[in-house]
Amino acid sequence: MKKKITPEILIKDYEKLKKKSQKYYSENKMKDSLDSIFILAKLMYNFNLKYTDDDMEKLLKQISNSIFGKTSKDFSKKIEEKKVIFYDYFALDNRGLTEQYLQGLIDLEYEILFITLQKNEKKMKNILKKLLSYKGSEVYVIKALDKIEICQEIREKAISYNPSKIFIHTSPWDTVGFVTWASFEDRAERYLINLSDHTFWLGKCCSDYFIEFRSYGKNISIDYRRISEEKISILPYYPIRNLNEVFQGFSFDTEGKKIIFSGGSLYKIYGSSIYFELVKYILDNHEDTIFLFLGNGDEKPLRKFIFDNKYESRFYFYNERRDINEVFKRCYFYLGTYPITGGLMSQFAVANGKLPVAYTSKELSINLIEELFINCDKIKMTFTDLKELKNHIDKLLKSKEYLLERISEVNELIITEKEFAIEFKKIIETKKSRFNFKKYEVDIDAFSRIYFEQENKFLHQYKRIFLIKNIKLIINFFEYLFPAIIEYVLSKIKNQIYVKK
């Protein structure tokens, strides 16, 4: 029987990692300290008992000072106002907000230095295409693998570019990015694009301003991250649609069937039985429906649900597909995930003229998909009453006219590329956008309980987080035994890296 993970166990392990991080720093073991901070950030990200840690922010700043020094003597050139850096930790096509912000900077005619740790050009094919077709851009892929050397390489390249602004698009555990950009205090305006507004993250130490995409994130940042409201602005985003992908087809017969579509990371449907209850309600009460889910993660609980209910010919699961827009075009409506909603998928639905339908309990305000859109004050897509939602679903499936009425309401809910650039410009120049902030209380305890339910009933990933350190030790040992092999492999990687001058 697997050991149940409780908040008490989490806090105890988290505090141990904090002490280790601080101890390593005091012993001048910077890499070990960064490794421990990396693991503790991963750990808290997976459970969200807290949303910030000022002790670790302070430690990251201290490590930055130790590596680079406290002075700005390296900055000898005058700042160039039209030059900006976009730092992207992972650089994945249609993941996060890379392409939206790069397009905004291009529309505003900034010169862009794009810095990333992503070495696989296939994963950022569209990002590279956008940048390489813009004459005011330069792409720089970090070559170093050692943490300290990565920090030094990023900083050296950034200093030589001499930017006025730095846009940070990163993960909650990006220790090398935090350490590097912390050293640019008072040298460039640093904007953190808050991708993970619902989770624990580090990065306050390297940021002057914060860009949220909805009120939920701003409420969390003010109340639980203790960030001043004046430093936070809101800028909704739009989905990046690749309209050139050819439809890959389905493995099932769709004639006379209504496809109910859903998707996202599989952890988003674990930790509550309600999502499965809704799927079961639809399939059991509407014989002309087929359910389709696209996503990735631990498939076992979902496969078990399909098998136990004998839905093998009614419920189909695929991993992610590049033809996502073509799939949406062929669905009847989109059912949002629960207990954690999927923001981007809801936007894809609306962008493709389909209606998103979602459920949330009243205490989980994170799941109100209306916040992901503009002009949405009088439109209801998220239901907090299951009976009301089931009635709504019945109407949608029984009446095409009712469905089309609801779809007509969602035609102008997504910010356009032009509007995005206009509001982005306002944020850069005035630190404010036109989008109103709705102040409300967020029940963080209810949200955290979901993650513990997911861990103990489905995911069982707690121990795997701690294996990261051991894997790093194995890699270091391999490097020690086979330096020539490592050098050869790295040279091959470097030869394939895009560096646009």
PDB file of N, CA, C and O in Angstrom, residues 308-332:
ATOM      1  N   ASP A 308     -14.594  -0.242 -17.572  1.00  0.00           N
ATOM      2  CA  ASP A 308     -15.622  -0.590 -16.574  1.00  0.00           C
ATOM      3  C   ASP A 308     -17.035  -0.290 -17.063  1.00  0.00           C
ATOM      4  O   ASP A 308     -17.997  -0.970 -16.685  1.00  0.00           O
ATOM      5  N   ASN A 309     -17.161   0.760 -17.893  1.00  0.00           N
ATOM      6  CA  ASN A 309     -18.485   1.160 -18.373  1.00  0.00           C
ATOM      7  C   ASN A 309     -18.810   0.630 -19.775  1.00  0.00           C
ATOM      8  O   ASN A 309     -19.834   0.995 -20.348  1.00  0.00           O
ATOM      9  N   LYS A 310     -17.886  -0.195 -20.306  1.00  0.00           N
ATOM     10  CA  LYS A 310     -18.069  -0.790 -21.634  1.00  0.00           C
ATOM     11  C   LYS A 310     -18.286   0.284 -22.714  1.00  0.00           C
ATOM     12  O   LYS A 310     -19.164   0.174 -23.571  1.00  0.00           O
ATOM     13  N   TYR A 311     -17.427   1.322 -22.649  1.00  0.00           N
ATOM     14  CA  TYR A 311     -17.529   2.433 -23.597  1.00  0.00           C
ATOM     15  C   TYR A 311     -16.506   2.318 -24.735  1.00  0.00           C
ATOM     16  O   TYR A 311     -16.199   3.311 -25.403  1.00  0.00           O
ATOM     17  N   GLU A 312     -15.965   1.120 -24.955  1.00  0.00           N
ATOM     18  CA  GLU A 312     -14.897   0.992 -25.954  1.00  0.00           C
ATOM     19  C   GLU A 312     -15.311   1.480 -27.346  1.00  0.00           C
ATOM     20  O   GLU A 312     -14.454   1.939 -28.112  1.00  0.00           O
ATOM     21  N   SER A 313     -16.597   1.417 -27.661  1.00  0.00           N
ATOM     22  CA  SER A 313     -17.059   1.881 -28.980  1.00  0.00           C
ATOM     23  C   SER A 313     -17.726   3.258 -28.919  1.00  0.00           C
ATOM     24  O   SER A 313     -18.277   3.736 -29.916  1.00  0.00           O
ATOM     25  N   ARG A 314     -17.629   3.902 -27.739  1.00  0.00           N
ATOM     26  CA  ARG A 314     -18.276   5.218 -27.551  1.00  0.00           C
ATOM     27  C   ARG A 314     -17.303   6.292 -27.085  1.00  0.00           C
ATOM     28  O   ARG A 314     -17.556   7.489 -27.283  1.00  0.00           O
ATOM     29  N   PHE A 315     -16.222   5.886 -26.427  1.00  0.00           N
ATOM     30  CA  PHE A 315     -15.261   6.841 -25.853  1.00  0.00           C
ATOM     31  C   PHE A 315     -13.879   6.538 -26.439  1.00  0.00           C
ATOM     32  O   PHE A 315     -13.353   5.440 -26.293  1.00  0.00           O
ATOM     33  N   TYR A 316     -13.283   7.559 -27.075  1.00  0.00           N
ATOM     34  CA  TYR A 316     -11.993   7.385 -27.727  1.00  0.00           C
ATOM     35  C   TYR A 316     -10.966   8.361 -27.146  1.00  0.00           C
ATOM     36  O   TYR A 316     -11.266   9.547 -26.962  1.00  0.00           O
ATOM     37  N   PHE A 317      -9.786   7.840 -26.889  1.00  0.00           N
ATOM     38  CA  PHE A 317      -8.710   8.649 -26.313  1.00  0.00           C
ATOM     39  C   PHE A 317      -7.506   8.619 -27.237  1.00  0.00           C
ATOM     40  O   PHE A 317      -7.043   7.561 -27.652  1.00  0.00           O
ATOM     41  N   TYR A 318      -6.992   9.812 -27.564  1.00  0.00           N
ATOM     42  CA  TYR A 318      -5.763   9.938 -28.347  1.00  0.00           C
ATOM     43  C   TYR A 318      -4.800  10.845 -27.590  1.00  0.00           C
ATOM     44  O   TYR A 318      -5.221  11.693 -26.785  1.00  0.00           O
ATOM     45  N   ASN A 319      -3.511  10.692 -27.897  1.00  0.00           N
ATOM     46  CA  ASN A 319      -2.543  11.665 -27.409  1.00  0.00           C
ATOM     47  C   ASN A 319      -2.716  12.961 -28.211  1.00  0.00           C
ATOM     48  O   ASN A 319      -3.520  13.016 -29.146  1.00  0.00           O
ATOM     49  N   GLU A 320      -1.958  13.977 -27.846  1.00  0.00           N
ATOM     50  CA  GLU A 320      -2.093  15.278 -28.512  1.00  0.00           C
ATOM     51  C   GLU A 320      -1.913  15.142 -30.019  1.00  0.00           C
ATOM     52  O   GLU A 320      -1.139  14.329 -30.498  1.00  0.00           O
ATOM     53  N   ARG A 321      -2.648  15.975 -30.752  1.00  0.00           N
ATOM     54  CA  ARG A 321      -2.569  15.986 -32.210  1.00  0.00           C
ATOM     55  C   ARG A 321      -2.327  17.407 -32.698  1.00  0.00           C
ATOM     56  O   ARG A 321      -2.861  18.362 -32.151  1.00  0.00           O
ATOM     57  N   ARG A 322      -1.545  17.519 -33.769  1.00  0.00           N
ATOM     58  CA  ARG A 322      -1.250  18.843 -34.320  1.00  0.00           C
ATOM     59  C   ARG A 322      -2.446  19.416 -35.069  1.00  0.00           C
ATOM     60  O   ARG A 322      -2.550  20.622 -35.259  1.00  0.00           O
ATOM     61  N   ASP A 323      -3.394  18.544 -35.491  1.00  0.00           N
ATOM     62  CA  ASP A 323      -4.558  19.011 -36.254  1.00  0.00           C
ATOM     63  C   ASP A 323      -5.712  19.377 -35.321  1.00  0.00           C
ATOM     64  O   ASP A 323      -6.878  19.124 -35.645  1.00  0.00           O
ATOM     65  N   ILE A 324      -5.396  19.993 -34.188  1.00  0.00           N
ATOM     66  CA  ILE A 324      -6.393  20.278 -33.153  1.00  0.00           C
ATOM     67  C   ILE A 324      -7.558  21.115 -33.682  1.00  0.00           C
ATOM     68  O   ILE A 324      -8.717  20.895 -33.330  1.00  0.00           O
ATOM     69  N   ASN A 325      -7.261  22.080 -34.555  1.00  0.00           N
ATOM     70  CA  ASN A 325      -8.333  22.917 -35.100  1.00  0.00           C
ATOM     71  C   ASN A 325      -9.296  22.108 -35.965  1.00  0.00           C
ATOM     72  O   ASN A 325     -10.509  22.334 -35.939  1.00  0.00           O
ATOM     73  N   GLU A 326      -8.762  21.155 -36.717  1.00  0.00           N
ATOM     74  CA  GLU A 326      -9.605  20.301 -37.553  1.00  0.00           C
ATOM     75  C   GLU A 326     -10.500  19.409 -36.702  1.00  0.00           C
ATOM     76  O   GLU A 326     -11.638  19.115 -37.070  1.00  0.00           O
ATOM     77  N   VAL A 327      -9.967  18.972 -35.554  1.00  0.00           N
ATOM     78  CA  VAL A 327     -10.771  18.173 -34.629  1.00  0.00           C
ATOM     79  C   VAL A 327     -11.918  19.012 -34.077  1.00  0.00           C
ATOM     80  O   VAL A 327     -13.071  18.572 -34.039  1.00  0.00           O
ATOM     81  N   PHE A 328     -11.610  20.230 -33.658  1.00  0.00           N
ATOM     82  CA  PHE A 328     -12.655  21.119 -33.131  1.00  0.00           C
ATOM     83  C   PHE A 328     -13.758  21.370 -34.153  1.00  0.00           C
ATOM     84  O   PHE A 328     -14.951  21.409 -33.815  1.00  0.00           O
ATOM     85  N   LYS A 329     -13.374  21.550 -35.399  1.00  0.00           N
ATOM     86  CA  LYS A 329     -14.367  21.831 -36.443  1.00  0.00           C
ATOM     87  C   LYS A 329     -15.398  20.708 -36.585  1.00  0.00           C
ATOM     88  O   LYS A 329     -16.523  20.932 -37.023  1.00  0.00           O
ATOM     89  N   ARG A 330     -14.997  19.505 -36.202  1.00  0.00           N
ATOM     90  CA  ARG A 330     -15.850  18.332 -36.380  1.00  0.00           C
ATOM     91  C   ARG A 330     -16.593  17.920 -35.115  1.00  0.00           C
ATOM     92  O   ARG A 330     -17.272  16.902 -35.103  1.00  0.00           O
ATOM     93  N   CYS A 331     -16.451  18.717 -34.041  1.00  0.00           N
ATOM     94  CA  CYS A 331     -17.130  18.347 -32.794  1.00  0.00           C
ATOM     95  C   CYS A 331     -18.446  19.125 -32.640  1.00  0.00           C
ATOM     96  O   CYS A 331     -18.656  20.147 -33.295  1.00  0.00           O
ATOM     97  N   TYR A 332     -19.302  18.641 -31.770  1.00  0.00           N
ATOM     98  CA  TYR A 332     -20.613  19.245 -31.532  1.00  0.00           C
ATOM     99  C   TYR A 332     -20.504  20.360 -30.496  1.00  0.00           C
ATOM    100  O   TYR A 332     -20.981  21.471 -30.712  1.00  0.00           O
TER     101      TYR A 332
END
